[in-house]
Coordinates of N, CA, C and O in Angstrom, one line a residue:
I16 N 9.0 11.4 12.8 CA 10.9 11.5 13.5 C 10.9 10.3 13.4 O 11.4 9.3 13.3
L17 N 11.8 10.2 12.2 CA 13.4 10.0 11.6 C 14.9 9.9 12.5 O 15.2 11.4 13.0
I18 N 14.6 8.0 13.4 CA 16.4 8.8 13.4 C 16.9 8.0 13.3 O 17.0 6.9 12.6
C19 N 18.6 8.0 13.2 CA 19.8 7.4 12.0 C 21.2 7.6 12.7 O 21.4 7.9 12.3
P20 N 21.2 6.5 13.5 CA 22.3 6.6 14.9 C 22.9 5.7 14.3 O 24.4 6.0 15.1
Q21 N 23.5 5.4 13.0 CA 24.7 4.6 12.2 C 25.6 5.6 11.1 O 24.9 6.3 11.1
S22 N 26.6 5.4 11.6 CA 27.6 6.1 10.7 C 28.8 4.9 10.2 O 29.1 3.9 11.0
T23 N 29.5 4.8 9.0 CA 30.2 3.9 8.6 C 30.8 3.5 9.3 O 32.1 3.1 9.5
D24 N 31.3 5.2 9.6 CA 32.4 5.5 10.7 C 32.2 4.9 12.2 O 31.0 5.5 12.7
T25 N 32.8 3.9 12.6 CA 31.7 3.9 13.8 C 32.1 4.1 15.1 O 31.2 4.6 16.4
G26 N 32.7 5.1 14.9 CA 32.9 6.2 16.1 C 32.0 7.5 16.4 O 32.2 7.4 17.1
R27 N 31.7 7.4 14.9 CA 30.5 8.9 14.4 C 29.1 8.1 15.3 O 28.3 9.1 15.4
S28 N 28.9 6.9 14.8 CA 27.5 6.2 15.5 C 26.7 6.7 16.9 O 27.4 6.8 18.0
I29 N 25.8 6.3 17.3 CA 25.0 6.9 18.3 C 25.1 5.7 19.0 O 24.5 4.5 18.5
S30 N 25.0 5.1 19.9 CA 25.8 4.5 21.1 C 23.7 4.0 21.5 O 22.9 4.8 21.3
N31 N 24.0 2.7 21.7 CA 22.5 1.8 21.9 C 21.9 3.0 23.6 O 20.9 3.5 23.7
D32 N 22.1 3.2 24.0 CA 22.3 4.0 25.8 C 21.9 5.2 24.7 O 21.2 5.6 25.3
Q33 N 22.5 5.8 24.2 CA 22.2 7.4 23.6 C 21.1 7.2 23.4 O 20.3 8.2 22.7
L34 N 21.1 6.1 22.2 CA 19.6 6.1 21.4 C 18.2 5.7 21.6 O 17.6 6.4 22.2
D35 N 18.2 5.0 23.0 CA 17.5 5.1 24.3 C 17.1 6.9 24.7 O 15.9 7.2 24.9
K36 N 18.2 7.4 25.2 CA 17.8 8.9 25.9 C 17.6 9.5 24.7 O 16.6 10.4 25.0
I37 N 17.4 9.6 23.7 CA 17.2 10.2 22.7 C 15.8 10.1 22.7 O 14.7 11.0 22.6
I38 N 15.0 8.3 22.9 CA 14.0 8.4 22.6 C 12.8 8.9 23.1 O 11.9 9.2 23.6
N39 N 13.2 8.3 24.8 CA 12.7 9.2 26.0 C 12.5 10.3 26.2 O 11.6 11.2 26.2
K40 N 13.4 11.6 25.5 CA 13.4 12.9 25.5 C 12.4 13.1 24.0 O 11.4 14.2 24.8
V41 N 12.7 12.6 23.4 CA 11.4 12.9 22.3 C 10.6 12.8 22.8 O 9.2 13.2 22.5
K42 N 10.5 11.4 23.2 CA 8.2 11.1 24.1 C 8.1 12.3 24.4 O 6.9 12.0 24.8
L43 N 8.2 12.8 25.4 CA 8.9 13.5 26.2 C 8.3 15.0 26.0 O 7.6 15.9 26.2
D44 N 9.3 15.4 24.7 CA 8.7 16.8 24.3 C 7.5 16.7 23.0 O 7.2 18.1 22.6
F45 N 7.5 15.4 22.8 CA 6.1 15.4 21.5 C 5.2 14.6 22.1 O 5.6 13.9 22.7
D46 N 4.3 15.2 21.7 CA 2.2 13.8 21.8 C 2.6 13.5 21.1 O 2.2 13.4 20.2
S47 N 2.3 12.2 21.6 CA 2.4 10.2 20.5 C 3.5 10.6 19.7 O 3.1 10.6 18.2
P48 N 4.4 11.2 19.4 CA 5.6 10.8 18.1 C 5.5 9.6 17.8 O 5.3 8.3 18.3
K49 N 5.2 9.5 16.3 CA 5.8 8.6 15.5 C 7.1 8.3 15.3 O 7.9 9.2 14.7
I50 N 8.0 7.5 15.7 CA 9.3 7.1 16.1 C 10.0 6.2 14.6 O 9.2 5.2 14.7
T51 N 10.5 5.9 13.5 CA 11.7 5.0 12.8 C 12.5 5.3 12.9 O 12.9 6.2 13.2
I52 N 13.4 4.3 12.8 CA 14.7 4.1 13.3 C 15.3 3.5 11.8 O 14.4 2.5 11.8
A53 N 15.9 3.8 11.6 CA 16.5 3.7 10.2 C 17.8 3.4 10.5 O 18.9 3.9 11.1
S54 N 18.1 2.2 10.3 CA 19.9 1.6 10.5 C 20.3 0.2 9.7 O 19.6 0.3 8.7
M55 N 21.4 0.4 9.9 CA 22.1 -1.1 8.6 C 21.8 -2.3 9.1 O 22.3 -3.2 8.3
G56 N 21.6 -2.1 10.1 CA 21.9 -4.2 10.9 C 20.4 -3.7 11.8 O 19.6 -2.8 12.2
Y57 N 20.6 -5.2 12.9 CA 19.2 -5.3 13.3 C 19.3 -4.4 15.2 O 18.9 -5.2 15.7
E58 N 20.4 -4.3 15.2 CA 20.8 -4.2 16.7 C 20.0 -3.1 17.6 O 20.4 -2.7 18.5
Y59 N 19.7 -1.8 16.5 CA 19.1 -0.8 17.0 C 17.3 -0.9 17.1 O 17.2 -0.1 17.6
L60 N 17.3 -2.0 17.0 CA 15.5 -3.0 16.5 C 15.3 -2.4 18.3 O 15.6 -2.6 19.7
K61 N 14.0 -1.4 18.4 CA 13.7 -1.1 19.9 C 12.0 -1.4 19.9 O 11.0 -1.7 18.7
D62 N 11.7 -2.2 20.8 CA 9.8 -3.2 20.8 C 9.0 -1.4 20.9 O 10.0 -0.4 21.6
N63 N 7.8 -1.4 19.9 CA 7.4 -0.3 20.2 C 8.1 0.7 19.0 O 7.1 1.5 19.1
I64 N 8.8 0.9 18.7 CA 9.3 2.5 17.4 C 9.3 0.8 16.2 O 10.2 0.3 15.9
N65 N 8.7 1.7 15.0 CA 8.8 1.4 14.1 C 10.5 1.6 13.6 O 11.3 2.0 14.2
S66 N 10.8 0.8 12.6 CA 12.2 0.1 12.0 C 12.2 -0.4 10.8 O 11.3 -0.2 9.9
F67 N 13.5 0.5 10.2 CA 13.7 1.0 8.2 C 15.1 0.0 8.5 O 15.6 0.2 8.7
I68 N 15.2 -0.4 8.1 CA 16.3 -1.3 7.8 C 17.8 -1.1 6.6 O 16.3 -1.7 5.1
F69 N 18.4 -0.3 6.5 CA 19.2 -0.1 4.7 C 19.1 -1.2 4.2 O 20.3 -2.3 4.9
K70 N 19.0 -1.5 2.8 CA 19.6 -3.0 1.9 C 20.4 -1.7 0.9 O 19.8 -0.5 0.2
K71 N 21.1 -1.8 -0.1 CA 22.1 -1.5 -1.2 C 21.1 -2.2 -2.4 O 21.6 -3.0 -3.0
N72 N 19.9 -1.4 -2.2 CA 19.1 -1.6 -3.7 C 18.6 -0.3 -4.1 O 18.5 0.4 -3.1
A73 N 17.8 -0.1 -5.0 CA 17.1 0.7 -5.8 C 15.9 1.3 -4.5 O 15.1 2.0 -4.0
K74 N 14.8 -0.4 -4.7 CA 13.8 0.2 -3.6 C 14.2 0.5 -2.9 O 13.0 1.1 -2.2
S75 N 15.3 0.0 -1.8 CA 15.4 0.4 -0.4 C 15.6 2.1 0.0 O 15.1 3.0 0.5
S76 N 16.6 2.3 -1.5 CA 17.2 3.6 -0.8 C 15.8 4.9 -1.4 O 16.0 5.8 -1.4
L77 N 15.2 4.4 -2.6 CA 13.2 5.3 -2.5 C 12.8 5.5 -2.1 O 12.1 6.7 -1.2
F78 N 13.0 4.0 -0.6 CA 11.9 4.2 0.4 C 12.8 5.1 0.9 O 12.0 5.8 2.2
F79 N 13.8 4.7 1.9 CA 14.6 5.7 2.3 C 14.4 6.9 2.2 O 14.5 7.9 3.4
I80 N 13.9 8.0 1.0 CA 14.3 9.2 0.6 C 12.4 9.4 0.7 O 12.7 10.7 1.5
K81 N 11.7 8.6 0.6 CA 10.2 8.8 1.4 C 10.2 8.5 2.5 O 9.5 10.0 3.1
L82 N 11.2 8.5 3.4 CA 11.1 8.2 5.2 C 11.6 10.1 5.0 O 11.4 10.2 6.0
L83 N 12.8 10.4 4.5 CA 13.2 11.4 4.9 C 12.6 13.0 4.4 O 12.3 13.2 5.5
K84 N 11.6 12.5 3.4 CA 11.0 13.8 3.2 C 9.7 13.6 3.6 O 9.7 15.2 3.6
D85 N 9.3 13.0 4.8 CA 7.8 12.5 5.0 C 8.4 12.6 6.8 O 6.8 12.9 7.4
S86 N 9.2 13.5 7.1 CA 9.5 13.5 8.7 C 9.6 14.3 9.0 O 10.3 15.8 8.3
D87 N 9.6 15.1 10.6 CA 9.4 16.3 10.3 C 10.6 16.7 11.3 O 10.9 18.3 11.1
L88 N 10.7 16.0 11.3 CA 12.2 16.1 12.2 C 12.9 14.3 12.0 O 12.8 13.3 12.0
I89 N 14.8 14.7 12.0 CA 15.7 13.7 11.7 C 16.6 14.0 12.5 O 17.0 15.3 12.7
I90 N 16.6 12.7 13.4 CA 18.0 12.7 14.0 C 19.2 11.9 13.6 O 18.7 11.1 13.1
C91 N 20.0 12.8 13.7 CA 21.2 11.1 13.1 C 22.9 11.6 13.4 O 22.6 12.5 13.8
A92 N 23.4 10.3 13.3 CA 25.2 11.2 13.5 C 25.3 11.1 12.5 O 24.9 11.3 11.5
D93 N 27.1 11.7 12.1 CA 27.0 11.8 11.5 C 27.3 11.2 10.2 O 28.2 10.3 10.0
S94 N 26.2 11.1 9.2 CA 26.7 9.7 8.2 C 26.0 10.4 6.7 O 24.9 11.5 7.2
A95 N 26.1 9.8 6.4 CA 25.2 9.5 4.8 C 23.8 10.8 5.2 O 23.3 11.6 4.4
P96 N 22.7 9.5 5.4 CA 21.3 10.7 5.7 C 21.6 11.5 6.5 O 20.4 12.4 5.8
L97 N 22.9 12.6 7.3 CA 22.3 13.6 7.8 C 22.8 14.5 6.5 O 22.5 15.3 6.1
H98 N 23.7 14.0 5.5 CA 24.3 15.4 4.7 C 23.2 15.2 3.7 O 22.4 16.1 3.0
I99 N 22.9 13.6 3.6 CA 20.5 13.9 2.3 C 20.0 14.4 2.6 O 19.4 15.7 2.6
A100 N 19.9 15.0 4.5 CA 18.6 15.3 5.2 C 19.1 17.0 4.9 O 17.8 17.9 4.7
N101 N 20.3 17.2 5.1 CA 21.1 18.9 4.8 C 20.2 19.6 4.1 O 19.7 20.3 3.0
A102 N 20.7 18.5 2.7 CA 20.5 18.8 1.2 C 19.2 19.3 0.8 O 18.4 19.9 -0.2

């Protein structure tokens, strides 16, 4: 499960409180889910949750696309990852 809580428009980002609720709900609804949080900074890091920090380079972009393709569920703010996932 890939969660992308940030948007470049901060008003569209998922807050840390909302993110905690989403993580708790996912843990209740799925049996031992593998969760990765993809963000542009470190403010969304959580203990015992995988993380991916976006960097503005080709390697980071390719790895992120792989994360999208390998995910069974993607939860996003209204952001570029949402539109990429929809495509």
